[in-house]
Amino acid sequence: MSEYLPQELVIEILLRLPISSILGCTCVCKSWYSLINSPSFISTHLNRNQDDHILVRHCFGNPNKEVYGLFFDNENFDQHSQFDVPFECHNDHFNVEGSCNGLLCLSGDLFYLWNPFIRKSLELPEPIFIFQAYGPFERTDLMGDFYHTLGFGFDSVTNDYKVVRIVHTPFVRTVHGPFVSPNVELYKLSTGAWQDVTPVAPFYEFFPWIPGVYVNGACHWIASKQKPGQFQTARDNNRIVLFDMHVETFREMVLPSSLVHKVRYYGYEIVLFASEGSLCLADSLFGDDRTRIDIWNMKRYGDPGSWVKQFSIHRKITCSAGDGDIFSMLHDEFFPHEPYNASYLMKPMAVRKNGEILFNANGHILVSYDPATKNTKYLGICNTPYEPFGNALYVHTCKVSLILLDKRANYCAGGPCEESSNLPTREPKEFIKAKCKRRLLLGLMDKSKMKAKRLHMIKWKGGWRKKFIKAKCKRRLLVGLMDKSKMKAKRLHMIKRKNTQVSG
């Protein structure tokens, strides 16, 4: 059918299909498989889609299960689909280090890039800086803490996805020694390897396990500026540190003046998040009682004078949840002495298209806050509240994409891949040549075997036919001789009978 349609029309039809149907079309013919796996088609499909879904990761159940769900950004927050992690984590759960163009970056004992929409993942190689025998974990010993923080983003110039990993050594955190810059390494999907970029590392202290926020081609963190060679000071010299994914260098961005010298203890007092491509932050250090959260927005990216405080939110809120739901049951189990409808906002997670902000409330409950009406609505998602799953709740706006479809990934199973009869992956040219050569040799061997068998049959048939003809001729000869003898005996009998009649 595609032979009678222009390729532009075929592409337009395929782009309008849901992603499961697109994956199924790769099994129609070789030309469609090559077309859908081409980087140009994957890029066009990505640009056509919008961030009209919200990805939520949380842990619940007994035993606890890590669940990834995709939700429509509508009034009812309806669930679109649910994904199970295709690989095991030897930790309690994976840390989601970032989401970009439908691709998730996960870290645990290993690092993964995972596209849940096409059920395909890529295991990253072992990083350069490892401080434990089994994996790049956080570790505490007599010398101090080993920990890292990551950022994941997209380089639109080179069309490449990159992971930056900032690793603090014990000498960074110890109060008895001078501050030194952390080690930094960079992974590129195009090269498939880690690269040591420590020379560009800044003299900042990053909070552990707080991933960077990707906005405008760069990952952003809140960090405390330290002076090289001097003793570590308190976290009261706050800056925004960003890593440019294309230039591959760190830069500094100024916070609102009222936040620069505020002391942070836990890392979530000042939280960065993205809203419609703009960089925003939430400040929960407002006032002595810390009962409010200020929401700031950078109107012009990179301009420190464009920070505008949009509104303030009271941290104490009232959730509207129905009786008998999972929220009430978990609340009664873990907080029996607290009022059922009492809750407090901790940090913003994402911004919806209608302007509502998704908050992490009480450390484990997902709520939607409307700045216009100042109402808070419970969305029916509650994470396990106790450690080590307390920080497992992750929310991010997401778009459906085909990223990683053209890569030779480590894993492809389940969902659309199984429905598409196990879609084939591209193989190296050397392997394809060897495979073709082997098939050619097998074909020649099969042909020679068939030829020998055919000759044998001809020979066998020819010998059998000769024997049959000889036996048939011999039988006919014997029958003929018998007939002649019978005719001769009959003739003699007739002659003898005639002679007897004449004599009588």
XYZ file of C-alpha atoms in Angstrom:
504
model
C 0.000 0.000 0.000
C 2.876 2.360 0.834
C 4.175 1.928 -2.714
C 1.153 3.834 -3.991
C 1.418 6.699 -1.443
C 4.039 9.454 -1.288
C 6.441 9.053 1.611
C 5.407 12.447 3.030
C 1.824 11.224 3.319
C 2.928 7.948 4.938
C 4.954 9.911 7.515
C 2.000 12.195 8.233
C -0.273 9.197 8.806
C 2.222 7.456 11.081
C 2.775 10.593 13.164
C -0.935 10.755 13.987
C -1.035 7.212 15.371
C -0.642 6.336 19.069
C 2.793 5.093 19.999
C 1.693 1.451 20.383
C 0.358 1.480 16.805
C 3.569 3.087 15.544
C 5.603 0.306 17.125
C 3.308 -2.244 15.511
C 3.863 -0.644 12.102
C 7.578 -1.464 12.291
C 6.622 -5.095 11.609
C 4.687 -4.318 8.438
C 7.658 -4.116 6.080
C 11.355 -3.278 6.017
C 10.804 0.206 4.599
C 8.461 1.164 7.447
C 10.857 -0.303 9.995
C 13.707 1.812 8.604
C 11.485 4.892 8.403
C 10.192 4.703 11.994
C 13.664 3.944 13.382
C 15.258 6.854 11.548
C 16.464 9.791 13.713
C 14.506 12.255 11.568
C 11.184 10.480 12.214
C 11.910 10.166 15.959
C 12.760 13.873 16.130
C 9.652 14.881 14.157
C 7.452 12.729 16.392
C 8.998 14.347 19.481
C 8.406 17.877 18.204
C 4.785 17.090 17.341
C 3.957 15.969 20.900
C 3.325 18.267 23.843
C 3.855 17.963 27.590
C 0.241 16.939 28.131
C 0.974 14.101 30.551
C 2.321 13.933 34.101
C 4.590 11.123 35.226
C 4.325 10.044 38.875
C 6.609 7.571 40.654
C 5.717 6.374 44.148
C 6.150 3.331 46.379
C 3.336 1.590 48.214
C 2.082 -1.819 49.294
C 3.440 -4.585 51.467
C 6.073 -5.393 50.392
C 6.679 -1.991 48.885
C 6.487 -1.825 45.122
C 7.950 0.891 42.917
C 5.274 2.066 40.462
C 5.460 4.538 37.591
C 2.152 5.955 36.369
C 1.295 8.294 33.502
C -1.644 10.644 34.121
C -3.631 13.001 31.923
C -3.297 16.647 32.904
C -7.060 17.083 33.170
C -9.427 18.037 35.962
C -9.863 14.489 37.270
C -6.164 13.598 36.910
C -7.110 10.353 35.142
C -4.504 7.656 34.777
C -3.336 6.874 31.243
C -1.090 3.875 31.841
C 1.211 2.242 34.364
C 4.754 0.915 33.972
C 6.826 -1.578 35.929
C 10.578 -1.127 36.199
C 12.181 -3.712 33.874
C 15.317 -4.136 36.002
C 16.052 -4.832 39.635
C 17.479 -2.390 42.152
C 19.572 -3.706 45.027
C 18.757 -0.517 46.931
C 15.289 0.138 48.307
C 14.260 2.025 45.175
C 15.739 3.909 42.235
C 16.452 7.611 42.386
C 14.918 9.485 39.455
C 17.654 11.936 38.483
C 15.691 13.688 35.764
C 13.235 13.431 32.905
C 13.713 14.899 29.446
C 11.712 14.257 26.259
C 10.091 11.145 27.688
C 13.426 9.684 28.770
C 14.109 8.939 32.449
C 17.517 8.836 34.118
C 17.582 6.392 37.049
C 20.356 5.719 39.528
C 20.831 2.993 42.081
C 23.562 0.418 42.132
C 23.747 1.134 38.378
C 22.676 3.971 36.083
C 19.976 3.618 33.421
C 18.309 5.636 30.690
C 14.770 4.333 30.329
C 11.949 5.109 27.924
C 8.888 3.484 29.520
C 6.654 4.229 26.510
C 8.555 1.863 24.196
C 9.755 -0.431 27.004
C 13.383 0.148 26.162
C 16.319 0.979 28.413
C 20.045 1.503 28.235
C 22.422 0.555 31.020
C 25.185 3.108 31.436
C 28.762 1.864 31.881
C 30.491 1.961 35.230
C 31.366 5.550 36.193
C 34.895 6.748 36.763
C 34.559 7.737 40.430
C 33.373 4.843 42.593
C 33.946 4.699 46.335
C 32.410 1.373 47.210
C 32.972 -2.165 46.088
C 29.406 -2.540 44.814
C 28.129 0.391 42.838
C 28.316 4.192 43.127
C 26.434 4.456 46.435
C 26.562 7.021 49.175
C 28.931 5.902 51.912
C 29.899 7.190 55.312
C 33.111 6.237 57.079
C 35.581 7.743 59.525
C 36.868 10.170 56.932
C 33.498 11.625 55.969
C 30.751 11.168 53.387
C 30.963 10.038 49.787
C 27.938 11.174 47.834
C 26.958 12.427 44.428
C 24.315 14.513 42.711
C 23.321 14.202 39.075
C 21.812 16.215 36.278
C 20.211 14.926 33.093
C 19.434 16.972 30.010
C 19.481 17.380 26.245
C 21.967 19.169 24.001
C 19.793 20.523 21.204
C 22.815 21.607 19.131
C 24.400 18.165 18.845
C 21.107 16.273 19.369
C 22.638 14.348 22.275
C 21.494 13.369 25.776
C 23.967 13.855 28.614
C 24.302 12.951 32.287
C 26.549 15.052 34.531
C 27.630 13.530 37.847
C 29.099 15.664 40.642
C 30.955 13.540 43.201
C 31.980 14.875 46.615
C 34.918 13.221 48.359
C 35.315 13.036 52.152
C 37.647 16.032 52.122
C 34.800 18.221 50.876
C 32.562 17.604 53.867
C 35.054 17.312 56.720
C 35.082 20.322 59.033
C 38.714 19.702 59.941
C 40.118 20.136 56.464
C 40.091 22.675 53.647
C 37.408 22.671 50.994
C 38.306 21.234 47.605
C 36.213 21.157 44.454
C 34.260 17.976 43.738
C 35.018 15.518 40.967
C 32.807 15.807 37.892
C 32.203 13.325 35.077
C 29.990 13.520 31.998
C 28.226 10.759 30.092
C 27.123 11.246 26.475
C 24.644 8.977 24.765
C 26.437 9.517 21.448
C 29.761 8.145 22.762
C 28.415 5.731 25.376
C 31.225 6.520 27.832
C 31.973 8.662 30.876
C 34.398 11.560 30.531
C 36.299 13.203 33.386
C 35.564 16.954 33.378
C 36.825 17.706 36.888
C 38.904 20.712 35.687
C 35.652 22.637 35.086
C 34.244 21.764 38.538
C 33.192 24.805 40.598
C 33.999 25.461 44.271
C 30.471 24.799 45.495
C 28.951 22.337 47.894
C 25.914 20.512 46.539
C 23.289 18.746 48.615
C 23.371 14.958 48.123
C 20.729 13.199 46.036
C 19.003 16.401 44.926
C 18.983 16.212 41.106
C 19.378 19.202 38.866
C 16.415 20.935 37.243
C 16.703 21.014 33.447
C 15.628 24.342 31.919
C 16.771 26.099 28.750
C 19.498 23.586 27.858
C 21.126 23.505 31.314
C 20.802 21.699 34.654
C 20.405 23.892 37.748
C 21.151 23.273 41.417
C 21.073 25.318 44.615
C 24.587 25.184 46.066
C 26.673 26.921 48.712
C 29.712 28.784 47.509
C 32.960 27.889 49.256
C 36.440 29.331 49.031
C 39.180 27.002 47.792
C 41.793 26.021 50.360
C 39.822 27.429 53.280
C 37.844 25.626 55.941
C 34.280 24.748 55.133
C 31.729 27.330 56.175
C 28.003 27.105 56.815
C 25.549 26.755 53.948
C 24.663 30.455 53.964
C 26.208 31.664 50.690
C 23.595 30.352 48.294
C 23.864 30.431 44.531
C 22.258 28.782 41.528
C 24.913 26.702 39.781
C 24.117 25.540 36.265
C 25.825 23.171 33.869
C 25.419 24.061 30.192
C 24.778 20.836 28.279
C 26.299 22.139 25.048
C 29.308 24.159 26.259
C 29.883 21.604 29.065
C 30.895 24.205 31.630
C 29.504 25.453 34.943
C 28.158 28.946 35.462
C 26.725 30.875 38.370
C 23.317 32.506 38.549
C 22.294 34.951 41.277
C 19.346 34.234 43.558
C 16.963 36.928 44.806
C 18.945 39.035 47.269
C 16.790 37.980 50.225
C 17.792 34.318 49.769
C 21.539 34.570 49.310
C 22.548 34.417 52.990
C 19.787 32.213 54.397
C 21.095 29.122 56.137
C 19.875 25.778 54.742
C 19.963 22.527 56.673
C 18.087 19.863 54.721
C 18.306 20.948 51.085
C 14.594 21.492 50.418
C 14.248 24.919 52.063
C 14.960 26.466 48.641
C 13.670 24.284 45.799
C 14.042 24.874 42.075
C 11.361 23.759 39.601
C 10.264 24.510 36.039
C 7.045 26.123 34.843
C 6.336 26.467 31.105
C 10.051 26.612 30.301
C 10.796 29.216 33.004
C 12.994 28.733 36.051
C 11.109 29.034 39.349
C 11.956 28.520 42.993
C 10.091 27.988 46.234
C 11.430 29.538 49.448
C 10.167 27.953 52.657
C 12.503 30.016 54.903
C 10.093 32.962 54.970
C 9.692 34.379 58.490
C 10.790 33.002 61.816
C 8.015 30.416 62.102
C 8.489 29.174 58.527
C 4.780 28.831 57.950
C 4.814 30.274 54.428
C 6.278 29.394 51.060
C 7.255 32.132 48.611
C 7.064 31.302 44.892
C 9.552 33.160 42.666
C 9.763 33.237 38.882
C 12.610 34.364 36.614
C 10.816 36.259 33.859
C 13.895 36.612 31.623
C 16.225 33.654 31.801
C 19.725 34.608 32.912
C 18.736 38.100 34.065
C 19.142 38.274 37.881
C 17.035 41.434 37.952
C 14.013 39.613 36.524
C 13.248 37.585 39.664
C 9.633 38.290 40.647
C 7.848 36.955 43.707
C 4.513 35.765 42.352
C 2.649 34.829 45.534
C 2.962 33.314 49.004
C 1.338 30.122 50.246
C 0.496 29.070 53.778
C 2.184 25.737 54.444
C -0.691 24.528 56.602
C -3.486 23.415 54.320
C -6.617 21.277 54.424
C -6.823 18.286 52.082
C -10.191 17.235 50.676
C -10.124 13.423 50.622
C -13.041 11.025 50.728
C -13.687 8.654 53.618
C -12.462 5.110 53.224
C -9.859 5.824 50.547
C -6.211 4.859 50.707
C -5.305 8.272 52.117
C -7.532 7.873 55.171
C -6.360 4.305 55.796
C -2.673 5.213 55.609
C -3.249 8.326 57.655
C -4.977 6.389 60.438
C -2.219 3.780 60.439
C 0.831 6.039 60.520
C -0.588 9.237 62.098
C -3.254 8.092 64.562
C -2.921 11.157 66.814
C -3.120 13.797 64.062
C -6.349 15.259 62.643
C -7.348 13.550 59.418
C -7.623 16.742 57.363
C -4.469 18.421 58.687
C -1.494 18.583 56.317
C 1.349 20.853 55.349
C 3.118 21.609 52.078
C 6.775 20.701 51.768
C 7.971 21.399 48.224
C 6.548 21.932 44.704
C 6.932 19.059 42.248
C 5.479 20.321 38.944
C 3.105 22.895 37.447
C -0.051 21.889 35.597
C -1.410 23.507 32.435
C -4.261 25.151 34.375
C -1.769 26.921 36.657
C -2.177 24.617 39.658
C 0.987 23.491 41.437
C 1.556 19.863 42.400
C 2.992 19.758 45.917
C 4.523 17.104 48.089
C 2.479 17.386 51.278
C 3.469 15.794 54.585
C 6.444 14.293 52.774
C 4.438 11.561 51.027
C 1.090 12.892 49.721
C 0.538 14.387 46.258
C -1.833 17.375 46.249
C -2.777 20.037 43.728
C -2.809 23.647 44.939
C -4.773 26.351 43.088
C -3.125 29.771 43.643
C -6.267 31.592 42.468
C -8.752 29.999 44.873
C -6.131 28.860 47.436
C -7.783 25.451 47.530
C -5.916 22.193 47.856
C -7.120 18.930 46.335
C -5.880 15.449 47.112
C -5.163 13.464 43.905
C -5.397 9.957 45.285
C -1.651 9.225 45.307
C 0.062 8.512 48.601
C 3.652 7.321 48.938
C 4.849 5.049 51.736
C 5.588 7.545 54.539
C 8.352 5.695 56.388
C 12.028 5.365 55.545
C 13.718 4.470 53.314
C 10.826 5.224 50.939
C 9.981 8.678 52.269
C 11.667 10.513 49.388
C 10.459 8.167 46.642
C 7.644 10.439 45.404
C 8.610 11.933 42.031
C 6.439 14.052 39.712
C 7.318 15.610 36.362
C 5.537 16.786 33.236
C 6.216 14.322 30.458
C 5.722 13.779 26.738
C 5.410 10.488 24.892
C 8.410 9.878 22.652
C 10.323 7.280 20.632
C 13.736 8.183 22.056
C 16.086 5.160 22.240
C 14.117 3.311 19.530
C 17.038 3.664 17.109
C 19.614 2.619 19.734
C 20.883 -0.879 20.423
C 19.556 -0.971 23.968
C 20.142 -3.536 26.704
C 16.502 -4.359 27.281
C 13.353 -4.539 25.196
C 10.445 -6.554 26.534
C 6.854 -6.217 27.569
C 4.047 -4.007 26.353
C 4.236 -2.795 22.778
C 7.410 -4.721 22.043
C 5.728 -8.037 22.788
C 2.615 -7.004 20.897
C 4.825 -6.239 17.920
C 6.291 -9.791 17.848
C 9.556 -8.783 19.523
C 10.681 -5.926 17.332
C 14.165 -6.505 15.906
C 17.038 -4.237 16.863
C 19.742 -2.992 14.563
C 22.863 -5.119 14.434
C 26.473 -4.195 13.613
C 27.519 -4.454 9.989
C 30.182 -7.067 10.796
C 27.595 -9.273 12.473
C 25.194 -8.867 9.552
C 27.948 -9.799 7.063
C 28.916 -12.898 9.046
C 25.273 -13.829 9.374
C 24.714 -13.482 5.608
C 27.862 -15.485 4.871
C 26.730 -18.246 7.188
C 23.299 -18.292 5.580
C 24.934 -18.464 2.124
C 27.104 -21.417 3.162
C 24.133 -23.167 4.695
C 22.188 -22.539 1.517
C 24.963 -23.998 -0.640
C 25.214 -27.007 1.651
C 21.479 -27.512 1.466
C 21.608 -27.275 -2.326
C 24.433 -29.825 -2.536
C 22.570 -32.169 -0.207
C 19.410 -31.837 -2.263
C 21.355 -32.483 -5.457
C 22.994 -35.606 -4.030
C 19.660 -36.866 -2.784
C 18.088 -36.230 -6.161
C 20.890 -38.124 -7.950
C 20.516 -40.979 -5.516
C 16.803 -41.153 -6.199
C 17.381 -41.084 -9.937
C 19.981 -43.805 -9.657
C 17.772 -45.887 -7.402
C 14.772 -45.407 -9.633
C 16.810 -46.269 -12.718
C 18.129 -49.551 -11.206
C 14.706 -50.545 -9.948
C 13.154 -49.866 -13.342
C 15.710 -52.035 -15.138
C 15.126 -54.927 -12.733
C 11.392 -54.555 -13.099
C 11.599 -54.559 -16.880
C 13.806 -57.664 -16.882
C 11.460 -59.489 -14.539
C 8.467 -58.449 -16.614
C 10.083 -59.579 -19.836
C 11.084 -62.869 -18.254
C 7.551 -63.396 -16.996
C 6.133 -62.592 -20.396
C 8.586 -64.988 -22.017
C 7.616 -67.743 -19.619
C 3.938 -67.047 -20.179
C 4.518 -67.095 -23.917
C 6.372 -70.428 -23.736
C 3.612 -71.877 -21.623
C 1.038 -70.675 -24.115
C 3.002 -72.195 -27.002
C 3.316 -75.542 -25.230
C -0.410 -75.516 -24.471
C -1.214 -74.628 -28.074
C 1.102 -77.384 -29.290
C -0.458 -79.934 -26.921
C -3.951 -78.865 -27.994
C -2.997 -79.084 -31.614
C -1.552 -82.581 -31.166
C -4.690 -83.620 -29.314
C -6.892 -82.398 -32.199
C -4.762 -84.229 -34.776
C -4.905 -87.463 -32.745
C -8.698 -87.146 -32.425
C -9.111 -86.669 -36.178
C -6.958 -89.667 -36.931
C -9.057 -91.810 -34.595
C -12.272 -90.767 -36.343
C -10.848 -91.567 -39.806
C -9.716 -95.009 -38.816
C -13.087 -95.817 -37.318
